[in-house]
Short mmCIF file of C-alpha atoms in Angstrom, two decimals:
data_model
loop_
_atom_site.label_atom_id
_atom_site.label_comp_id
_atom_site.label_asym_id
_atom_site.label_seq_id
_atom_site.Cartn_x
_atom_site.Cartn_y
_atom_site.Cartn_z
CA UNK K 1 21.63 5.44 -13.02
CA UNK K 2 17.84 5.69 -12.93
CA UNK K 3 15.16 5.82 -15.60
CA UNK K 4 11.70 7.34 -15.28
CA UNK K 5 9.20 5.79 -17.69
CA UNK K 6 6.06 7.88 -18.14
CA UNK K 7 3.12 6.94 -20.36
CA UNK K 8 2.17 9.71 -22.80
CA UNK K 9 -1.34 11.12 -22.27
CA UNK K 10 -2.11 7.84 -20.55
CA UNK K 11 -5.91 7.90 -20.31
CA UNK K 12 -6.24 9.08 -23.91
CA UNK K 13 -3.70 6.47 -25.06
CA UNK K 14 -5.74 3.71 -23.38
CA UNK K 15 -8.87 4.83 -25.24
CA UNK K 16 -6.96 4.82 -28.55
CA UNK K 17 -5.63 1.29 -28.13
CA UNK K 18 -9.09 -0.18 -28.73
CA UNK K 19 -10.58 2.59 -30.91
CA UNK K 20 -8.25 3.31 -33.86
CA UNK K 21 -10.65 6.02 -35.10
CA UNK K 22 -9.36 8.25 -32.27
CA UNK K 23 -5.79 8.33 -33.65
CA UNK K 24 -4.90 11.74 -35.03
CA UNK K 25 -8.05 13.31 -33.57
CA UNK K 26 -8.24 15.69 -30.59
CA UNK K 27 -9.38 13.63 -27.58
CA UNK K 28 -9.98 14.50 -23.92
CA UNK K 29 -10.87 12.29 -20.94
CA UNK K 30 -13.16 13.62 -18.22
CA UNK K 31 -13.09 13.22 -14.44
CA UNK K 32 -15.77 11.64 -12.23
CA UNK K 33 -19.32 12.53 -13.28
CA UNK K 34 -17.90 13.94 -16.54
CA UNK K 35 -16.89 17.03 -14.58
CA UNK K 36 -13.44 18.29 -15.63
CA UNK K 37 -10.83 17.56 -18.28
CA UNK K 38 -8.10 15.36 -16.78
CA UNK K 39 -6.26 14.05 -19.86
CA UNK K 40 -5.66 15.56 -23.31
CA UNK K 41 -4.18 14.30 -26.53
CA UNK K 42 -1.47 16.32 -28.26
CA UNK K 43 -4.08 17.48 -30.79
CA UNK K 44 -6.34 18.75 -27.99
CA UNK K 45 -3.45 20.60 -26.36
CA UNK K 46 -2.66 22.25 -29.71
CA UNK K 47 -6.22 23.60 -29.80
CA UNK K 48 -5.57 25.42 -26.53
CA UNK K 49 -7.87 23.28 -24.39
CA UNK K 50 -6.59 23.68 -20.80
CA UNK K 51 -6.21 20.97 -18.18
CA UNK K 52 -8.62 20.78 -15.25
CA UNK K 53 -11.32 23.07 -16.64
CA UNK K 54 -15.03 22.15 -16.27
CA UNK K 55 -16.20 20.25 -19.33
CA UNK K 56 -19.49 22.13 -19.63
CA UNK K 57 -17.59 25.39 -20.15
CA UNK K 58 -15.81 23.98 -23.20
CA UNK K 59 -18.38 21.49 -24.50
CA UNK K 60 -19.72 23.75 -27.27
CA UNK K 61 -16.25 24.82 -28.42
CA UNK K 62 -14.99 21.23 -28.47
CA UNK K 63 -18.03 20.02 -30.42
CA UNK K 64 -17.38 22.73 -33.00
CA UNK K 65 -13.71 21.69 -33.31
CA UNK K 66 -14.45 17.96 -33.48
CA UNK K 67 -12.97 17.04 -30.09
CA UNK K 68 -13.94 13.58 -28.81
CA UNK K 69 -14.71 13.52 -25.06
CA UNK K 70 -14.59 10.23 -23.11
CA UNK K 71 -15.74 9.42 -19.58
CA UNK K 72 -13.06 8.01 -17.27
CA UNK K 73 -12.86 4.23 -17.70
CA UNK K 74 -10.92 3.29 -14.59
CA UNK K 75 -11.13 -0.52 -14.98
CA UNK K 76 -9.55 -0.20 -18.44
CA UNK K 77 -6.87 2.23 -17.29
CA UNK K 78 -5.97 0.12 -14.26
CA UNK K 79 -5.58 -3.03 -16.34
CA UNK K 80 -3.54 -1.28 -19.05
CA UNK K 81 -1.29 0.14 -16.32
CA UNK K 82 -0.76 -3.38 -14.97
CA UNK K 83 0.28 -4.55 -18.44
CA UNK K 84 2.74 -1.69 -18.93
CA UNK K 85 4.28 -2.27 -15.49
CA UNK K 86 4.57 -5.97 -16.31
CA UNK K 87 6.65 -5.19 -19.40
CA UNK K 88 8.89 -2.89 -17.36
CA UNK K 89 9.32 -5.47 -14.58
CA UNK K 90 10.46 -8.04 -17.16
CA UNK K 91 13.00 -5.59 -18.59
CA UNK K 92 14.79 -4.22 -15.50
CA UNK K 93 16.09 -5.82 -12.28
CA UNK K 94 14.35 -3.25 -10.02
CA UNK K 95 11.15 -1.31 -10.67
CA UNK K 96 9.40 1.19 -8.40
CA UNK K 97 5.83 1.88 -9.54
CA UNK K 98 5.35 5.57 -8.82
CA UNK K 99 1.81 6.11 -10.13
CA UNK K 100 -0.71 4.57 -12.51
CA UNK K 101 1.34 5.75 -15.51
CA UNK K 102 4.89 6.21 -14.13
CA UNK K 103 7.66 3.95 -12.85
CA UNK K 104 11.30 4.35 -11.84
CA UNK K 105 13.78 1.74 -13.06
CA UNK K 106 17.25 0.90 -11.77
CA UNK K 107 19.77 0.77 -14.64
CA UNK K 108 22.73 -0.34 -12.53
CA UNK K 109 22.89 -3.71 -14.29
CA UNK K 110 23.34 -2.18 -17.76
CA UNK K 111 26.49 -0.70 -19.35
CA UNK K 112 26.48 3.10 -19.30
CA UNK K 113 27.32 3.45 -22.98
CA UNK K 114 24.24 1.54 -24.10
CA UNK K 115 21.55 3.07 -21.85
CA UNK K 116 19.92 5.31 -24.46
CA UNK K 117 19.63 2.54 -27.02
CA UNK K 118 18.31 0.14 -24.37
CA UNK K 119 15.70 2.73 -23.35
CA UNK K 120 14.58 3.23 -26.96
CA UNK K 121 14.23 -0.54 -27.36
CA UNK K 122 12.19 -0.64 -24.14
CA UNK K 123 9.90 2.18 -25.33
CA UNK K 124 9.35 0.29 -28.57
CA UNK K 125 8.62 -2.93 -26.68
CA UNK K 126 6.03 -1.22 -24.46
CA UNK K 127 4.13 0.32 -27.38
CA UNK K 128 4.39 -2.92 -29.38
CA UNK K 129 3.11 -5.15 -26.57
CA UNK K 130 0.53 -2.80 -25.00
CA UNK K 131 -0.17 -0.04 -27.54
CA UNK K 132 0.80 2.66 -24.99
CA UNK K 133 3.50 5.18 -26.06
CA UNK K 134 5.99 6.21 -23.38
CA UNK K 135 8.73 8.78 -22.79
CA UNK K 136 11.87 7.86 -20.83
CA UNK K 137 14.24 10.11 -18.90
CA UNK K 138 17.60 8.80 -17.70
CA UNK K 139 19.66 10.43 -14.94
CA UNK K 140 22.09 9.76 -12.09
CA UNK K 141 19.32 10.56 -9.56
CA UNK K 142 15.56 10.11 -9.54
CA UNK K 143 15.03 13.88 -9.61
CA UNK K 144 17.25 14.28 -12.68
CA UNK K 145 15.58 11.29 -14.34
CA UNK K 146 12.23 12.99 -13.76
CA UNK K 147 13.60 16.25 -15.21
CA UNK K 148 14.99 14.37 -18.23
CA UNK K 149 11.59 12.78 -18.78
CA UNK K 150 9.93 16.21 -18.67
CA UNK K 151 12.32 17.43 -21.37
CA UNK K 152 11.87 14.25 -23.43
CA UNK K 153 8.12 14.89 -23.51
CA UNK K 154 8.90 18.26 -25.08
CA UNK K 155 10.60 16.49 -27.98
CA UNK K 156 14.17 17.21 -26.87
CA UNK K 157 15.23 13.55 -26.80
CA UNK K 158 15.72 11.14 -29.70
CA UNK K 159 12.95 8.55 -29.92
CA UNK K 160 11.26 9.84 -26.77
CA UNK K 161 14.40 9.23 -24.67
CA UNK K 162 16.66 11.83 -23.05
CA UNK K 163 19.81 10.68 -21.24
CA UNK K 164 21.20 13.26 -18.81
CA UNK K 165 24.67 11.72 -19.09
CA UNK K 166 24.79 12.46 -22.82
CA UNK K 167 23.69 16.09 -22.57
CA UNK K 168 26.44 18.45 -23.79
CA UNK K 169 25.27 21.25 -21.48
CA UNK K 170 23.30 19.93 -18.50
CA UNK K 171 23.24 23.37 -16.86
CA UNK K 172 21.46 24.85 -19.88
CA UNK K 173 18.82 22.13 -19.59
CA UNK K 174 18.32 22.90 -15.90
CA UNK K 175 18.10 26.61 -16.68
CA UNK K 176 15.31 25.89 -19.20
CA UNK K 177 13.26 24.02 -16.61
CA UNK K 178 10.95 26.19 -14.45
CA UNK K 179 11.31 25.42 -10.76
CA UNK K 180 7.66 24.27 -10.55
CA UNK K 181 8.53 21.48 -13.01
CA UNK K 182 11.05 19.99 -10.56
CA UNK K 183 9.86 16.79 -8.91
CA UNK K 184 8.42 17.60 -5.48
CA UNK K 185 7.98 21.36 -5.99
CA UNK K 186 4.32 22.37 -5.64
CA UNK K 187 2.71 25.77 -6.10
CA UNK K 188 3.18 26.91 -2.48
CA UNK K 189 6.84 25.91 -2.49
CA UNK K 190 7.28 27.54 -5.90
CA UNK K 191 5.98 30.86 -4.56
CA UNK K 192 8.31 30.70 -1.54
CA UNK K 193 11.33 29.81 -3.71
CA UNK K 194 10.59 32.61 -6.15
CA UNK K 195 10.63 35.09 -3.26
CA UNK K 196 14.20 33.90 -2.70
CA UNK K 197 15.07 34.45 -6.36
CA UNK K 198 14.82 30.75 -7.31
CA UNK K 199 12.96 30.51 -10.62
CA UNK K 200 14.59 27.60 -12.44
CA UNK K 201 15.90 24.14 -11.63
CA UNK K 202 19.43 25.51 -12.02
CA UNK K 203 18.74 28.22 -9.43
CA UNK K 204 17.56 25.55 -6.98
CA UNK K 205 20.58 23.33 -7.65
CA UNK K 206 22.90 26.26 -6.84
CA UNK K 207 21.24 27.06 -3.50
CA UNK K 208 23.14 26.37 -0.29
CA UNK K 209 21.72 23.05 1.04
CA UNK K 210 21.83 24.07 4.72
CA UNK K 211 19.95 27.27 3.93
CA UNK K 212 17.20 25.28 2.24
CA UNK K 213 17.00 22.88 5.18
CA UNK K 214 16.71 25.74 7.68
CA UNK K 215 14.19 27.69 5.58
CA UNK K 216 12.06 24.72 4.48
CA UNK K 217 12.86 21.12 5.38
CA UNK K 218 15.23 18.27 4.63
CA UNK K 219 13.19 17.16 1.59
CA UNK K 220 13.78 20.46 -0.24
CA UNK K 221 17.48 20.23 0.62
CA UNK K 222 17.62 16.70 -0.81
CA UNK K 223 15.87 17.83 -3.99
CA UNK K 224 18.57 20.46 -4.55
CA UNK K 225 21.29 17.88 -3.90
CA UNK K 226 19.68 15.45 -6.35
CA UNK K 227 19.72 18.17 -9.01
CA UNK K 228 23.51 18.25 -8.45
CA UNK K 229 23.72 14.48 -9.01
CA UNK K 230 23.84 13.38 -5.36
CA UNK K 231 21.59 10.36 -4.77
CA UNK K 232 19.26 11.06 -1.82
CA UNK K 233 16.29 8.91 -2.87
CA UNK K 234 17.26 5.32 -3.66
CA UNK K 235 14.91 3.07 -5.54
CA UNK K 236 12.24 1.63 -3.26
CA UNK K 237 10.48 -1.50 -4.47
CA UNK K 238 8.08 -1.46 -1.53
CA UNK K 239 6.16 1.82 -1.17
CA UNK K 240 5.50 3.02 2.40
CA UNK K 241 2.15 2.31 3.99
CA UNK K 242 -0.44 4.98 3.42
CA UNK K 243 -1.21 6.85 6.61
CA UNK K 244 -4.87 7.06 5.57
CA UNK K 245 -7.05 5.56 2.84
CA UNK K 246 -9.95 7.62 1.53
CA UNK K 247 -12.67 6.41 -0.79
CA UNK K 248 -15.20 9.07 -1.73
CA UNK K 249 -17.26 9.97 -4.79
CA UNK K 250 -19.57 12.70 -5.99
CA UNK K 251 -22.92 11.12 -6.82
CA UNK K 252 -24.27 11.16 -10.35
CA UNK K 253 -27.30 13.04 -8.98
CA UNK K 254 -28.57 14.25 -5.61
CA UNK K 255 -29.30 11.45 -3.11
CA UNK K 256 -31.89 11.92 -0.37
CA UNK K 257 -32.85 8.33 0.44
CA UNK K 258 -31.13 6.80 3.48
CA UNK K 259 -30.99 3.32 1.95
CA UNK K 260 -29.28 4.57 -1.21
CA UNK K 261 -26.82 6.61 0.85
CA UNK K 262 -25.98 3.62 3.05
CA UNK K 263 -25.52 1.45 -0.03
CA UNK K 264 -23.08 3.95 -1.55
CA UNK K 265 -21.15 4.33 1.69
CA UNK K 266 -20.86 0.56 2.08
CA UNK K 267 -19.55 0.26 -1.48
CA UNK K 268 -16.88 2.87 -0.73
CA UNK K 269 -16.00 1.10 2.54
CA UNK K 270 -15.59 -2.25 0.78
CA UNK K 271 -13.30 -0.62 -1.78
CA UNK K 272 -11.21 1.03 0.95
CA UNK K 273 -10.93 -2.33 2.73
CA UNK K 274 -9.55 -3.91 -0.47
CA UNK K 275 -6.86 -1.21 -0.65
CA UNK K 276 -6.07 -1.75 3.01
CA UNK K 277 -5.51 -5.48 2.56
CA UNK K 278 -3.56 -4.96 -0.66
CA UNK K 279 -0.87 -3.11 1.29
CA UNK K 280 -1.02 -5.74 4.06
CA UNK K 281 -2.29 -3.40 6.75
CA UNK K 282 -5.16 -2.80 9.15
CA UNK K 283 -6.95 0.28 10.50
CA UNK K 284 -7.76 1.47 14.01
CA UNK K 285 -10.17 4.24 12.95
CA UNK K 286 -12.98 4.75 10.45
CA UNK K 287 -14.34 8.20 9.53
CA UNK K 288 -17.68 8.57 7.75
CA UNK K 289 -18.56 11.90 6.11
CA UNK K 290 -21.30 13.30 3.89
CA UNK K 291 -22.22 16.69 2.48
CA UNK K 292 -24.73 18.49 0.29
CA UNK K 293 -23.78 20.52 -2.79
CA UNK K 294 -22.10 23.79 -1.69
CA UNK K 295 -22.48 25.16 -5.22
CA UNK K 296 -26.25 25.25 -4.84
CA UNK K 297 -26.67 27.88 -2.08
CA UNK K 298 -30.42 28.06 -2.71
CA UNK K 299 -30.71 24.48 -1.37
CA UNK K 300 -30.53 23.57 2.36
CA UNK K 301 -26.89 22.91 3.30
CA UNK K 302 -25.57 20.25 5.65
CA UNK K 303 -22.28 18.43 6.23
CA UNK K 304 -21.18 16.16 9.04
CA UNK K 305 -18.81 13.35 9.97
CA UNK K 306 -18.61 10.52 12.48
CA UNK K 307 -15.67 8.57 13.90
CA UNK K 308 -15.62 4.91 14.87
CA UNK K 309 -12.75 3.09 16.59
CA UNK K 310 -11.98 -0.61 16.76
CA UNK K 311 -10.73 -2.48 19.86
CA UNK K 312 -8.04 -4.00 17.64
CA UNK K 313 -6.99 -2.86 14.14
CA UNK K 314 -8.90 -4.66 11.41
CA UNK K 315 -9.17 -5.11 7.64
CA UNK K 316 -12.25 -7.34 7.88
CA UNK K 317 -14.82 -5.90 5.48
CA UNK K 318 -17.95 -6.95 7.45
CA UNK K 319 -16.61 -5.22 10.58
CA UNK K 320 -15.82 -2.07 8.59
CA UNK K 321 -19.26 -2.14 6.95
CA UNK K 322 -20.99 -2.34 10.35
CA UNK K 323 -18.94 0.61 11.61
CA UNK K 324 -19.68 2.68 8.50
CA UNK K 325 -23.43 1.98 8.74
CA UNK K 326 -23.40 2.89 12.41
CA UNK K 327 -21.60 6.15 11.68
CA UNK K 328 -24.09 7.01 8.94
CA UNK K 329 -26.98 6.43 11.36
CA UNK K 330 -25.43 9.06 13.59
CA UNK K 331 -24.91 11.83 11.00
CA UNK K 332 -27.73 11.32 8.48
CA UNK K 333 -30.46 13.94 8.46
CA UNK K 334 -33.55 13.66 6.28
CA UNK K 335 -34.71 16.52 4.09
CA UNK K 336 -31.34 17.17 2.42
CA UNK K 337 -30.06 16.41 -1.09
CA UNK K 338 -26.62 14.87 -0.57
CA UNK K 339 -23.97 15.28 -3.26
CA UNK K 340 -21.01 13.41 -1.79
CA UNK K 341 -20.23 10.80 0.84
CA UNK K 342 -17.14 8.88 1.73
CA UNK K 343 -15.09 6.92 4.20
CA UNK K 344 -11.54 7.33 5.50
CA UNK K 345 -9.55 4.58 7.20
CA UNK K 346 -6.86 5.89 9.57
CA UNK K 347 -4.60 4.67 12.32
CA UNK K 348 -3.11 2.26 9.79
CA UNK K 349 -0.59 -0.34 10.96
CA UNK K 350 1.03 -3.38 9.33
CA UNK K 351 -1.08 -6.54 9.50
CA UNK K 352 1.72 -8.40 11.30
CA UNK K 353 2.40 -8.36 14.16
CA UNK K 354 -0.86 -7.00 15.61
CA UNK K 355 -1.80 -6.85 19.28
CA UNK K 356 -4.97 -8.88 19.64
CA UNK K 357 -8.19 -8.40 21.59
CA UNK K 358 -8.96 -10.89 24.35
CA UNK K 359 -12.69 -10.84 23.53
CA UNK K 360 -12.41 -10.79 19.71
CA UNK K 361 -13.97 -13.44 17.47
CA UNK K 362 -11.85 -15.91 15.52
CA UNK K 363 -9.55 -13.55 13.59
CA UNK K 364 -7.94 -16.35 11.57
CA UNK K 365 -11.31 -17.34 10.10
CA UNK K 366 -12.00 -13.73 9.09
CA UNK K 367 -8.60 -13.50 7.42
CA UNK K 368 -9.22 -16.67 5.40
CA UNK K 369 -12.58 -15.31 4.26
CA UNK K 370 -11.06 -12.01 3.10
CA UNK K 371 -8.21 -13.78 1.30
CA UNK K 372 -10.72 -15.96 -0.54
CA UNK K 373 -12.85 -12.97 -1.57
CA UNK K 374 -9.81 -11.01 -2.76
CA UNK K 375 -8.43 -14.00 -4.67
CA UNK K 376 -11.71 -14.65 -6.50
CA UNK K 377 -12.24 -10.98 -7.35
CA UNK K 378 -8.63 -10.70 -8.47
CA UNK K 379 -9.01 -13.64 -10.82
CA UNK K 380 -12.53 -13.06 -12.14
CA UNK K 381 -12.94 -9.28 -11.84
CA UNK K 382 -14.08 -6.78 -9.23
CA UNK K 383 -17.41 -7.52 -7.53
CA UNK K 384 -17.55 -11.10 -8.76
CA UNK K 385 -18.13 -11.65 -5.05
CA UNK K 386 -19.67 -8.58 -3.42
CA UNK K 387 -21.32 -7.84 -0.09
CA UNK K 388 -25.09 -7.36 -0.31
CA UNK K 389 -24.85 -4.06 1.56
CA UNK K 390 -22.95 -2.55 -1.38
CA UNK K 391 -25.96 -2.88 -3.69
CA UNK K 392 -26.51 -4.21 -7.21
CA UNK K 393 -28.15 -1.59 -9.45
CA UNK K 394 -26.41 1.32 -7.65
CA UNK K 395 -28.51 4.21 -9.03
CA UNK K 396 -26.29 6.65 -7.08
CA UNK K 397 -23.12 5.75 -9.02
CA UNK K 398 -21.22 8.47 -10.81
CA UNK K 399 -22.38 9.78 -14.17
CA UNK K 400 -20.44 8.37 -17.16
CA UNK K 401 -22.40 9.26 -20.28
CA UNK K 402 -19.40 8.89 -22.61
CA UNK K 403 -17.99 5.64 -21.24
CA UNK K 404 -16.11 3.29 -23.55
CA UNK K 405 -16.22 -0.47 -23.09
CA UNK K 406 -14.12 -2.23 -20.47
CA UNK K 407 -12.34 -4.22 -23.13
CA UNK K 408 -9.88 -6.10 -20.92
CA UNK K 409 -11.82 -6.78 -17.71
CA UNK K 410 -15.35 -7.80 -18.74
CA UNK K 411 -16.20 -10.92 -20.74
CA UNK K 412 -19.30 -9.29 -22.22
CA UNK K 413 -17.31 -6.24 -23.38
CA UNK K 414 -14.36 -7.94 -25.09
CA UNK K 415 -13.42 -6.46 -28.48
CA UNK K 416 -14.79 -8.43 -31.42
CA UNK K 417 -12.99 -8.91 -34.74
CA UNK K 418 -15.28 -9.57 -37.69
CA UNK K 419 -14.13 -11.08 -40.98
CA UNK K 420 -16.29 -10.08 -43.94
#
């Protein structure tokens, strides 16, 4: 049996942990540069505020209805996610972290008759130790656990837990679940399935597996089998290597200065290099790209990209920074107001074994340097040690006018309790 633990309205819940005045109020969290709504409290959903809409289109309405809007506070969310996952890891023998606010658990070590009660105790432990409420779905496959979690979020389970094994009519539950709510079914696949008469999870489960494999692919076939209770996706503690790592941001305002653009690009490259080393891998290729704002057609438009290759795959930040700066030199054109830039690392391979380069510098020394930098930043916070090329003031950074404090990752922003 599997469990899918999903944090409820995660970004909003993180904001509420340290600001009790937000409890019971409609709250939304905004995307980069305070652009779109990416998380909503239950109260905000009840007001009819949709997901993904531009904030400026709803700002007046939300102000009139007393909705609190918060800028995305990624350091806070990342640390709260780490705490939640730590509680889960201490409570189950195997945990697969699926996203920042979701994780699959193996329940094979627990008696079947006590799974629901164990899950409710776990949900209570998570909210008690971290302040984050969660919903838990339990099922014989990961796809059914995900479906059970979806139904639990709708209030169909006791205490935020729904156990597929205890459902009196599992087929009725599947029939109530639209096919687009099935794990792995996106909008394009939904449209194709609907043309075949598949509109619910039950319809998909009843499809002939070989027909699905011939019409689509083996993944769609496995999804249908999992809805029948056949395990096709075992728990994986080690996620597969990313085939590419992209780090890109929309600037808080237009950037025309070459130095500021290079500084931003170097900051993104350093961040991508951290992600590369975290998954114990290296990259053969580095893509640099930049563009102006396509939503301002009255302004001169320009977009371009450059590719750099390495003789041997690397995760050494200085080497990646040099390549990114060189690529920017190639594609930068003065006279434009740039809105976005970024870097993509590709040709990713494991960091061991790696075929070396006869004329390369001492790779072992570079590895020790990167390990030391990562260890210090991991212990004392991001950018405790930073490369000068990534800048200090960073005037190009994204706009966050409604940013809360980074309560758990900055000494100067720790919450303060006052006794009167």
